[in-house]
mmCIF file of C-alpha atoms in Angstrom:
data_model
loop_
_atom_site.group_PDB
_atom_site.id
_atom_site.type_symbol
_atom_site.label_atom_id
_atom_site.label_comp_id
_atom_site.label_asym_id
_atom_site.label_seq_id
_atom_site.Cartn_x
_atom_site.Cartn_y
_atom_site.Cartn_z
ATOM 1 C CA MET I 230 -9.962 8.565 95.949
ATOM 2 C CA LEU I 231 -12.499 6.267 97.577
ATOM 3 C CA ARG I 232 -15.335 8.683 96.801
ATOM 4 C CA ARG I 233 -14.345 8.784 93.120
ATOM 5 C CA ARG I 234 -14.412 4.995 92.900
ATOM 6 C CA PHE I 235 -17.811 4.916 94.556
ATOM 7 C CA TRP I 236 -19.277 7.288 91.998
ATOM 8 C CA LYS I 237 -17.898 5.161 89.157
ATOM 9 C CA VAL I 238 -19.512 2.066 90.642
ATOM 10 C CA TRP I 239 -22.774 3.931 91.208
ATOM 11 C CA LEU I 240 -22.897 5.154 87.593
ATOM 12 C CA ALA I 241 -22.212 1.628 86.324
ATOM 13 C CA LEU I 242 -25.101 0.275 88.385
ATOM 14 C CA VAL I 243 -27.419 2.999 87.097
ATOM 15 C CA ALA I 244 -26.431 2.105 83.533
ATOM 16 C CA LEU I 245 -27.108 -1.560 84.273
ATOM 17 C CA ALA I 246 -30.529 -0.690 85.677
ATOM 18 C CA GLY I 247 -31.295 1.326 82.556
ATOM 19 C CA SER I 248 -30.346 -1.567 80.282
ATOM 20 C CA LEU I 249 -32.504 -3.931 82.291
ATOM 21 C CA GLY I 250 -35.336 -1.453 82.099
ATOM 22 C CA GLY I 251 -34.892 -1.497 78.327
ATOM 23 C CA ALA I 252 -35.175 -5.287 78.448
ATOM 24 C CA GLY I 253 -38.385 -4.790 80.389
ATOM 25 C CA CYS I 254 -39.661 -2.539 77.601
ATOM 26 C CA GLN I 255 -38.713 -5.257 75.152
ATOM 27 C CA SER I 256 -40.725 -7.727 77.254
ATOM 28 C CA ALA I 257 -43.672 -5.346 77.075
ATOM 29 C CA LYS I 258 -43.302 -5.230 73.285
ATOM 30 C CA ASN I 259 -43.218 -9.023 73.196
ATOM 31 C CA LEU I 260 -46.347 -9.115 75.322
ATOM 32 C CA ARG I 261 -48.151 -6.772 72.920
ATOM 33 C CA ALA I 262 -46.999 -8.829 69.933
ATOM 34 C CA GLU I 263 -48.176 -12.032 71.600
ATOM 35 C CA ARG I 264 -51.548 -10.464 72.353
ATOM 36 C CA GLU I 265 -51.931 -9.375 68.726
ATOM 37 C CA CYS I 266 -50.834 -12.773 67.325
ATOM 38 C CA CYS I 267 -52.628 -15.068 69.789
ATOM 39 C CA LYS I 268 -55.833 -13.127 70.244
ATOM 40 C CA PRO I 269 -58.414 -15.466 71.821
ATOM 41 C CA PRO I 270 -61.795 -15.947 70.164
ATOM 42 C CA ASP I 271 -64.944 -14.089 71.238
ATOM 43 C CA PHE I 272 -66.187 -15.480 74.547
ATOM 44 C CA ASN I 273 -69.539 -13.743 74.682
ATOM 45 C CA CYS I 274 -71.808 -16.658 75.517
ATOM 46 C CA CYS I 275 -74.663 -15.043 73.583
ATOM 47 C CA THR I 276 -72.655 -14.794 70.362
ATOM 48 C CA ILE I 277 -70.974 -18.243 70.252
ATOM 49 C CA PRO I 278 -72.458 -19.845 67.122
ATOM 50 C CA ASN I 279 -74.085 -23.244 67.245
ATOM 51 C CA VAL I 280 -71.548 -24.963 65.003
ATOM 52 C CA GLN I 281 -72.700 -28.188 63.372
ATOM 53 C CA VAL I 282 -69.970 -30.422 64.745
ATOM 54 C CA PRO I 283 -70.219 -33.581 66.907
ATOM 55 C CA LYS I 284 -71.166 -32.815 70.509
ATOM 56 C CA GLU I 285 -72.083 -34.571 73.727
ATOM 57 C CA LEU I 286 -75.548 -35.762 72.672
ATOM 58 C CA ASN I 287 -74.891 -36.265 68.951
ATOM 59 C CA LYS I 288 -71.521 -37.966 68.788
ATOM 60 C CA VAL I 289 -70.396 -39.615 65.583
ATOM 61 C CA SER I 290 -68.461 -42.769 64.869
ATOM 62 C CA LEU I 291 -64.974 -42.166 63.602
ATOM 63 C CA PRO I 292 -63.897 -43.317 60.126
ATOM 64 C CA PRO I 293 -62.115 -46.674 59.721
ATOM 65 C CA TYR I 294 -59.120 -46.840 62.020
ATOM 66 C CA VAL I 295 -55.816 -46.124 60.299
ATOM 67 C CA VAL I 296 -52.858 -48.067 61.650
ATOM 68 C CA GLU I 297 -49.801 -46.014 62.564
ATOM 69 C CA THR I 298 -46.659 -46.276 64.658
ATOM 70 C CA PRO I 299 -46.579 -47.545 67.456
ATOM 71 C CA ASP I 300 -49.925 -49.384 67.425
ATOM 72 C CA VAL I 301 -49.946 -53.029 68.497
ATOM 73 C CA LEU I 302 -51.890 -55.433 66.280
ATOM 74 C CA GLN I 303 -53.347 -58.798 67.236
ATOM 75 C CA ILE I 304 -52.877 -61.250 64.360
ATOM 76 C CA ASP I 305 -54.317 -64.766 64.393
ATOM 77 C CA ALA I 306 -53.504 -67.350 61.724
ATOM 78 C CA ILE I 307 -56.643 -69.029 60.402
ATOM 79 C CA ARG I 308 -55.143 -71.011 57.534
ATOM 80 C CA VAL I 309 -51.407 -71.545 57.260
ATOM 81 C CA ILE I 310 -50.581 -74.293 54.756
ATOM 82 C CA PRO I 311 -46.986 -74.447 53.529
ATOM 83 C CA LEU I 312 -46.332 -74.501 49.824
ATOM 84 C CA PRO I 313 -45.349 -77.991 48.601
ATOM 85 C CA PRO I 314 -42.911 -79.563 48.882
ATOM 86 C CA TYR I 315 -42.677 -78.589 52.538
ATOM 87 C CA ARG I 316 -39.779 -79.803 54.628
ATOM 88 C CA LEU I 317 -40.278 -80.293 58.323
ATOM 89 C CA GLU I 318 -38.735 -77.875 60.788
ATOM 90 C CA PRO I 319 -38.320 -77.850 64.563
ATOM 91 C CA LEU I 320 -41.531 -77.006 66.457
ATOM 92 C CA ASP I 321 -43.759 -78.408 63.697
ATOM 93 C CA ILE I 322 -46.469 -80.798 64.893
ATOM 94 C CA LEU I 323 -47.130 -84.128 63.143
ATOM 95 C CA TYR I 324 -50.249 -86.257 63.330
ATOM 96 C CA LEU I 325 -49.467 -89.979 63.471
ATOM 97 C CA SER I 326 -51.818 -92.924 63.200
ATOM 98 C CA ALA I 327 -50.930 -96.617 62.843
ATOM 99 C CA GLU I 328 -52.558 -99.950 62.065
ATOM 100 C CA ASN I 329 -51.503 -103.263 63.573
ATOM 101 C CA ASP I 330 -49.569 -101.505 66.347
ATOM 102 C CA PHE I 331 -49.309 -102.633 69.947
ATOM 103 C CA GLN I 332 -52.697 -102.796 71.623
ATOM 104 C CA GLY I 333 -51.469 -101.473 74.941
ATOM 105 C CA ALA I 334 -49.592 -98.530 73.434
ATOM 106 C CA PRO I 335 -51.351 -97.249 70.336
ATOM 107 C CA LEU I 336 -49.407 -94.993 68.016
ATOM 108 C CA ALA I 337 -51.884 -92.149 67.417
ATOM 109 C CA GLY I 338 -52.111 -88.403 68.138
ATOM 110 C CA LEU I 339 -50.020 -85.255 67.842
ATOM 111 C CA TYR I 340 -46.252 -85.512 68.003
ATOM 112 C CA PRO I 341 -44.146 -82.291 68.061
ATOM 113 C CA VAL I 342 -40.830 -82.029 66.304
ATOM 114 C CA ASP I 343 -38.333 -81.234 69.057
ATOM 115 C CA PRO I 344 -35.777 -78.410 68.668
ATOM 116 C CA ASP I 345 -33.121 -81.018 67.850
ATOM 117 C CA GLY I 346 -35.172 -82.122 64.831
ATOM 118 C CA THR I 347 -36.437 -85.455 66.205
ATOM 119 C CA VAL I 348 -39.812 -86.961 67.044
ATOM 120 C CA ASN I 349 -40.168 -89.069 70.163
ATOM 121 C CA LEU I 350 -42.276 -92.185 69.415
ATOM 122 C CA GLY I 351 -41.941 -93.640 72.888
ATOM 123 C CA ALA I 352 -39.786 -96.488 74.210
ATOM 124 C CA ARG I 353 -42.199 -99.153 72.850
ATOM 125 C CA TYR I 354 -41.507 -98.005 69.278
ATOM 126 C CA GLY I 355 -37.788 -97.394 69.456
ATOM 127 C CA GLY I 356 -37.550 -93.890 70.919
ATOM 128 C CA THR I 357 -36.670 -90.896 68.759
ATOM 129 C CA VAL I 358 -36.320 -90.579 65.013
ATOM 130 C CA ARG I 359 -34.898 -87.621 63.089
ATOM 131 C CA VAL I 360 -37.336 -85.999 60.639
ATOM 132 C CA VAL I 361 -36.098 -82.401 60.218
ATOM 133 C CA ASP I 362 -35.615 -81.254 56.589
ATOM 134 C CA LEU I 363 -37.731 -84.164 55.338
ATOM 135 C CA THR I 364 -41.025 -83.976 53.474
ATOM 136 C CA THR I 365 -44.057 -85.632 55.099
ATOM 137 C CA GLU I 366 -43.729 -88.590 52.696
ATOM 138 C CA GLU I 367 -40.066 -89.032 53.594
ATOM 139 C CA ALA I 368 -40.849 -88.640 57.294
ATOM 140 C CA GLN I 369 -43.593 -91.275 57.034
ATOM 141 C CA LYS I 370 -41.143 -93.772 55.519
ATOM 142 C CA VAL I 371 -38.475 -93.073 58.167
ATOM 143 C CA ILE I 372 -40.980 -93.368 61.019
ATOM 144 C CA GLN I 373 -42.511 -96.547 59.634
ATOM 145 C CA ASP I 374 -39.079 -98.149 59.295
ATOM 146 C CA LYS I 375 -38.375 -97.204 62.910
ATOM 147 C CA VAL I 376 -41.681 -98.644 64.132
ATOM 148 C CA ARG I 377 -41.270 -101.876 62.183
ATOM 149 C CA THR I 378 -38.088 -102.643 64.028
ATOM 150 C CA GLN I 379 -40.390 -103.201 67.022
ATOM 151 C CA ARG I 380 -43.610 -104.241 65.256
ATOM 152 C CA ASN I 381 -43.030 -105.468 61.710
ATOM 153 C CA THR I 382 -46.740 -105.551 60.796
ATOM 154 C CA ALA I 383 -47.433 -101.889 61.653
ATOM 155 C CA ASN I 384 -48.513 -99.412 58.958
ATOM 156 C CA VAL I 385 -47.923 -95.749 59.871
ATOM 157 C CA THR I 386 -49.590 -92.659 58.365
ATOM 158 C CA VAL I 387 -47.963 -89.215 58.883
ATOM 159 C CA SER I 388 -49.468 -85.792 58.144
ATOM 160 C CA LEU I 389 -48.582 -82.225 59.075
ATOM 161 C CA ALA I 390 -50.971 -81.029 61.797
ATOM 162 C CA GLN I 391 -49.466 -77.587 62.431
ATOM 163 C CA SER I 392 -46.580 -75.645 60.978
ATOM 164 C CA ARG I 393 -44.276 -73.521 63.083
ATOM 165 C CA GLY I 394 -45.359 -70.678 60.830
ATOM 166 C CA VAL I 395 -48.534 -70.379 62.919
ATOM 167 C CA GLN I 396 -46.395 -69.592 65.951
ATOM 168 C CA GLN I 397 -44.510 -66.898 64.022
ATOM 169 C CA ILE I 398 -47.660 -65.197 62.731
ATOM 170 C CA SER I 399 -50.094 -65.399 65.668
ATOM 171 C CA GLY I 400 -49.747 -62.969 68.569
ATOM 172 C CA GLN I 401 -49.198 -59.265 69.214
ATOM 173 C CA HIS I 402 -47.095 -57.346 66.700
ATOM 174 C CA ILE I 403 -46.007 -53.732 67.197
ATOM 175 C CA VAL I 404 -45.855 -51.377 64.233
ATOM 176 C CA ARG I 405 -42.221 -50.330 64.116
ATOM 177 C CA PRO I 406 -40.972 -46.750 63.507
ATOM 178 C CA ASP I 407 -40.466 -47.534 59.802
ATOM 179 C CA GLY I 408 -44.149 -48.495 59.488
ATOM 180 C CA THR I 409 -43.590 -52.247 59.210
ATOM 181 C CA LEU I 410 -44.418 -55.207 61.435
ATOM 182 C CA SER I 411 -42.466 -58.424 61.702
ATOM 183 C CA LEU I 412 -43.870 -61.822 60.755
ATOM 184 C CA GLY I 413 -40.901 -63.789 62.052
ATOM 185 C CA GLY I 414 -39.281 -65.958 59.438
ATOM 186 C CA TYR I 415 -41.679 -64.639 56.806
ATOM 187 C CA GLY I 416 -40.111 -61.182 56.852
ATOM 188 C CA SER I 417 -41.789 -57.804 57.323
ATOM 189 C CA VAL I 418 -44.768 -56.082 55.739
ATOM 190 C CA TYR I 419 -45.538 -52.338 55.554
ATOM 191 C CA VAL I 420 -48.843 -51.458 57.247
ATOM 192 C CA ALA I 421 -48.624 -47.774 58.331
ATOM 193 C CA GLY I 422 -51.417 -45.653 56.907
ATOM 194 C CA LEU I 423 -53.648 -48.648 56.134
ATOM 195 C CA SER I 424 -57.041 -49.605 57.532
ATOM 196 C CA LEU I 425 -57.467 -52.982 59.232
ATOM 197 C CA ALA I 426 -59.019 -54.481 56.091
ATOM 198 C CA GLN I 427 -56.072 -53.253 54.028
ATOM 199 C CA VAL I 428 -53.620 -54.594 56.629
ATOM 200 C CA LYS I 429 -55.261 -58.022 56.365
ATOM 201 C CA GLN I 430 -54.927 -57.960 52.570
ATOM 202 C CA ALA I 431 -51.298 -56.799 52.743
ATOM 203 C CA ILE I 432 -50.323 -59.560 55.196
ATOM 204 C CA GLU I 433 -52.077 -62.294 53.228
ATOM 205 C CA ALA I 434 -50.509 -61.090 49.963
ATOM 206 C CA HIS I 435 -47.068 -61.165 51.593
ATOM 207 C CA LEU I 436 -47.596 -64.634 53.105
ATOM 208 C CA SER I 437 -48.784 -66.040 49.767
ATOM 209 C CA LYS I 438 -45.124 -66.124 48.721
ATOM 210 C CA TYR I 439 -44.524 -68.800 51.348
ATOM 211 C CA LEU I 440 -47.952 -70.346 52.101
ATOM 212 C CA TYR I 441 -50.853 -71.770 50.141
ATOM 213 C CA LYS I 442 -53.841 -69.393 50.216
ATOM 214 C CA PRO I 443 -53.039 -67.958 53.688
ATOM 215 C CA GLU I 444 -55.794 -66.434 55.789
ATOM 216 C CA VAL I 445 -55.364 -64.298 58.914
ATOM 217 C CA SER I 446 -57.537 -62.138 61.156
ATOM 218 C CA VAL I 447 -56.297 -58.694 62.250
ATOM 219 C CA ASP I 448 -57.457 -56.462 65.080
ATOM 220 C CA VAL I 449 -55.952 -53.647 67.166
ATOM 221 C CA PHE I 450 -54.596 -54.867 70.492
ATOM 222 C CA SER I 451 -53.375 -51.480 71.744
ATOM 223 C CA TYR I 452 -54.294 -48.030 70.370
ATOM 224 C CA ASN I 453 -51.061 -46.072 70.722
ATOM 225 C CA SER I 454 -51.047 -43.597 67.818
ATOM 226 C CA LYS I 455 -54.109 -41.355 68.315
ATOM 227 C CA PHE I 456 -53.852 -38.494 70.845
ATOM 228 C CA TYR I 457 -55.271 -35.094 71.694
ATOM 229 C CA TYR I 458 -53.727 -32.326 73.791
ATOM 230 C CA VAL I 459 -54.830 -30.153 76.718
ATOM 231 C CA ILE I 460 -52.725 -26.971 76.990
ATOM 232 C CA THR I 461 -52.916 -24.868 80.165
ATOM 233 C CA ASP I 462 -51.585 -21.288 80.167
ATOM 234 C CA PHE I 463 -49.914 -20.530 83.517
ATOM 235 C CA ALA I 464 -50.162 -16.734 83.371
ATOM 236 C CA GLY I 465 -46.757 -15.973 81.889
ATOM 237 C CA ASN I 466 -44.976 -18.802 83.723
ATOM 238 C CA GLY I 467 -45.041 -21.209 80.806
ATOM 239 C CA GLU I 468 -47.638 -23.525 79.323
ATOM 240 C CA GLN I 469 -48.317 -27.103 80.380
ATOM 241 C CA VAL I 470 -49.076 -29.584 77.606
ATOM 242 C CA VAL I 471 -50.741 -32.881 78.530
ATOM 243 C CA ARG I 472 -51.045 -35.563 75.841
ATOM 244 C CA LEU I 473 -54.016 -37.884 76.333
ATOM 245 C CA PRO I 474 -54.873 -41.064 74.384
ATOM 246 C CA HIS I 475 -57.916 -40.779 72.164
ATOM 247 C CA THR I 476 -60.605 -43.440 72.570
ATOM 248 C CA GLY I 477 -63.262 -41.856 70.343
ATOM 249 C CA ASN I 478 -65.749 -40.861 73.056
ATOM 250 C CA GLU I 479 -64.222 -37.855 74.867
ATOM 251 C CA THR I 480 -65.772 -34.405 75.088
ATOM 252 C CA VAL I 481 -64.334 -31.086 76.274
ATOM 253 C CA LEU I 482 -65.575 -31.775 79.801
ATOM 254 C CA ASP I 483 -63.878 -35.200 79.770
ATOM 255 C CA ALA I 484 -60.601 -33.650 78.599
ATOM 256 C CA VAL I 485 -60.530 -31.049 81.383
ATOM 257 C CA SER I 486 -61.476 -33.641 84.007
ATOM 258 C CA LEU I 487 -58.559 -35.858 82.994
ATOM 259 C CA ILE I 488 -56.053 -33.129 83.954
ATOM 260 C CA GLY I 489 -57.722 -32.469 87.299
ATOM 261 C CA GLY I 490 -59.833 -29.481 86.253
ATOM 262 C CA LEU I 491 -58.896 -25.820 85.824
ATOM 263 C CA SER I 492 -55.779 -24.586 87.643
ATOM 264 C CA ALA I 493 -55.685 -21.729 90.177
ATOM 265 C CA VAL I 494 -54.493 -19.246 87.521
ATOM 266 C CA SER I 495 -56.823 -20.430 84.742
ATOM 267 C CA SER I 496 -59.721 -18.363 83.527
ATOM 268 C CA LYS I 497 -62.980 -19.819 82.254
ATOM 269 C CA LYS I 498 -62.016 -18.980 78.697
ATOM 270 C CA LEU I 499 -61.059 -22.053 76.708
ATOM 271 C CA TRP I 500 -61.464 -23.264 73.169
ATOM 272 C CA VAL I 501 -60.791 -26.238 70.914
ATOM 273 C CA ALA I 502 -58.262 -25.696 68.110
ATOM 274 C CA ARG I 503 -58.855 -28.330 65.435
ATOM 275 C CA PRO I 504 -56.090 -29.104 62.912
ATOM 276 C CA ALA I 505 -56.957 -28.377 59.302
ATOM 277 C CA PRO I 506 -55.097 -28.966 56.038
ATOM 278 C CA VAL I 507 -52.712 -26.179 55.129
ATOM 279 C CA GLU I 508 -54.603 -25.390 51.939
ATOM 280 C CA CYS I 509 -57.745 -24.472 53.924
ATOM 281 C CA GLY I 510 -56.159 -21.192 54.986
ATOM 282 C CA ASN I 511 -58.390 -20.640 58.052
ATOM 283 C CA ASP I 512 -58.002 -21.755 61.656
ATOM 284 C CA GLN I 513 -60.713 -24.004 63.042
ATOM 285 C CA ILE I 514 -61.438 -22.471 66.462
ATOM 286 C CA LEU I 515 -64.378 -23.701 68.558
ATOM 287 C CA PRO I 516 -65.013 -21.398 71.585
ATOM 288 C CA VAL I 517 -66.264 -23.147 74.717
ATOM 289 C CA ASP I 518 -68.882 -21.811 77.133
ATOM 290 C CA TRP I 519 -67.446 -23.285 80.329
ATOM 291 C CA CYS I 520 -70.172 -21.982 82.633
ATOM 292 C CA GLY I 521 -72.818 -23.273 80.242
ATOM 293 C CA ILE I 522 -71.263 -26.746 80.180
ATOM 294 C CA THR I 523 -70.702 -27.069 83.927
ATOM 295 C CA ARG I 524 -73.380 -24.978 85.647
ATOM 296 C CA LYS I 525 -76.235 -25.227 83.170
ATOM 297 C CA GLY I 526 -75.627 -28.640 81.595
ATOM 298 C CA GLN I 527 -75.648 -27.203 78.090
ATOM 299 C CA VAL I 528 -74.219 -29.295 75.265
ATOM 300 C CA LYS I 529 -73.935 -26.500 72.699
ATOM 301 C CA THR I 530 -70.151 -26.188 73.157
ATOM 302 C CA ASN I 531 -69.319 -29.525 74.786
ATOM 303 C CA TYR I 532 -67.716 -30.724 71.574
ATOM 304 C CA GLN I 533 -66.643 -34.276 70.850
ATOM 305 C CA ILE I 534 -62.851 -34.428 70.834
ATOM 306 C CA LEU I 535 -61.220 -35.732 67.663
ATOM 307 C CA PRO I 536 -57.635 -37.028 67.245
ATOM 308 C CA GLY I 537 -55.144 -34.170 67.124
ATOM 309 C CA ASP I 538 -57.422 -31.573 68.785
ATOM 310 C CA ARG I 539 -55.902 -28.948 71.091
ATOM 311 C CA VAL I 540 -57.952 -27.840 74.088
ATOM 312 C CA TYR I 541 -56.444 -24.508 75.163
ATOM 313 C CA ILE I 542 -57.171 -23.040 78.626
ATOM 314 C CA LEU I 543 -56.418 -19.326 78.913
ATOM 315 C CA SER I 544 -55.056 -17.787 82.133
ATOM 316 C CA GLN I 545 -56.535 -14.891 84.084
ATOM 317 C CA PRO I 546 -55.437 -11.569 82.499
ATOM 318 C CA LEU I 547 -54.767 -9.824 85.818
ATOM 319 C CA THR I 548 -52.546 -12.665 87.044
ATOM 320 C CA LYS I 549 -50.647 -12.673 83.760
ATOM 321 C CA PHE I 550 -50.181 -8.881 83.941
ATOM 322 C CA ASP I 551 -48.862 -9.200 87.510
ATOM 323 C CA THR I 552 -46.366 -11.858 86.359
ATOM 324 C CA TYR I 553 -45.035 -9.680 83.546
ATOM 325 C CA MET I 554 -44.815 -6.622 85.823
ATOM 326 C CA ALA I 555 -42.860 -8.597 88.435
ATOM 327 C CA ARG I 556 -40.545 -9.949 85.744
ATOM 328 C CA THR I 557 -39.942 -6.447 84.367
ATOM 329 C CA LEU I 558 -39.404 -4.635 87.679
ATOM 330 C CA SER I 559 -37.400 -7.340 89.446
ATOM 331 C CA PRO I 560 -34.059 -6.553 87.666
ATOM 332 C CA VAL I 561 -34.526 -2.829 88.328
ATOM 333 C CA GLN I 562 -35.236 -3.475 92.002
ATOM 334 C CA ARG I 563 -32.113 -5.611 92.319
ATOM 335 C CA ALA I 564 -29.954 -2.976 90.642
ATOM 336 C CA LEU I 565 -31.289 -0.218 92.896
ATOM 337 C CA GLY I 566 -30.827 -2.460 95.926
ATOM 338 C CA VAL I 567 -27.164 -2.982 95.066
ATOM 339 C CA THR I 568 -26.774 0.768 94.531
ATOM 340 C CA LEU I 569 -28.249 1.569 97.945
ATOM 341 C CA LEU I 570 -26.076 -1.071 99.578
ATOM 342 C CA GLY I 571 -22.963 0.424 97.990
ATOM 343 C CA ALA I 572 -23.957 3.934 99.126
ATOM 344 C CA SER I 573 -24.534 2.702 102.669
ATOM 345 C CA VAL I 574 -21.133 1.007 102.823
ATOM 346 C CA HIS I 575 -19.450 4.121 101.421
ATOM 347 C CA ASN I 576 -21.086 6.367 104.014
ATOM 348 C CA GLN I 577 -20.065 3.977 106.783
ATOM 349 C CA PHE I 578 -16.407 4.095 105.742
ATOM 350 C CA ARG I 579 -16.512 7.862 105.306
ATOM 351 C CA ASN I 580 -17.965 8.425 108.768
ATOM 352 C CA ASN I 581 -15.400 6.112 110.354
ATOM 353 C CA GLY I 582 -12.616 7.951 108.554
ATOM 354 C CA ASN I 583 -13.779 11.302 109.883
ATOM 355 C CA ASN I 584 -13.865 9.982 113.444
ATOM 356 C CA GLY I 585 -10.351 8.570 113.140
ATOM 357 C CA ASN I 586 -11.527 5.101 114.085
ATOM 358 C CA VAL I 587 -11.781 1.922 112.095
ATOM 359 C CA GLY I 588 -15.269 0.571 112.358
ATOM 360 C CA ILE I 589 -16.561 -2.874 111.704
ATOM 361 C CA VAL I 590 -19.977 -3.435 110.249
ATOM 362 C CA ALA I 591 -21.597 -6.136 112.347
ATOM 363 C CA PRO I 592 -23.803 -8.537 110.427
ATOM 364 C CA ILE I 593 -27.468 -8.535 111.272
ATOM 365 C CA ILE I 594 -28.437 -11.991 112.442
ATOM 366 C CA PRO I 595 -32.160 -12.665 112.221
#
């Protein structure tokens, strides 16, 4: 009875090994399909064409920068004049000057509107006076009435020195995921896909709804939207993708140096895959002569990296073959190992049964 059960178990294990071997054949088919689909370009150093693209010694300047998410823009307000009639708000700054005021405490200079809507004139002129929601003419009358309670011959002139709108506009502004940037109380404006000159025009056109002939300066504070990629093939154990920010000056040698050089399983076969519009129909592949770049100082294939480029580093074929062979044979080895273990246990019980003794298999302690 025990022998019959053993043979059933043994046959099941053999069937399992056969199915896993079939999976290994499937892996081999996948490997052949991958080789046919992802065939690397020709790496004969003598046949790599001298393609007329930017390289180490003839780099080109990139076209006007296009703003995208999540770039950070530096915006400075040059002219921010509110549309009349403007009513004062907290954090505005008034310029005050007076005639016939106290000689020891002249009323002149910049006076901010506090968050509570008041302006502090000092104890000599009666302290604070509320000016929020008033025009500059109305604020001048209120301030003059306050000053004349202390000095009845004083004549006060009030003008708007700086609007709080400057504080809302000036500074760093991130381009949000919807392609807009915030201008505080002046709302949002869409800037994604525009050059810096177009962003300036769009912001000024938007602010003209609230300000008189606004003028701003726009520059990029942080370049966060332009990248290129270095992809390393790890010989059948996956592919590592490193995304690097594009500054406009990198070459193939710079890209490889930024990831610490070639890995232990990498070959010296690499190329630059450059994105192209779908309607072009052909892949833009630029083979790289690694030995020529590093050992001979050649610039023929040390291409200038452009935004969106993929630098692909191929693995060593023998190492990749070894990985696939180990992955294919490992399930078969495990199945055969279990089969041999079961046969050994069965023989042990059978021998003990023939001797009329009950044996115990002692574990092997290393």
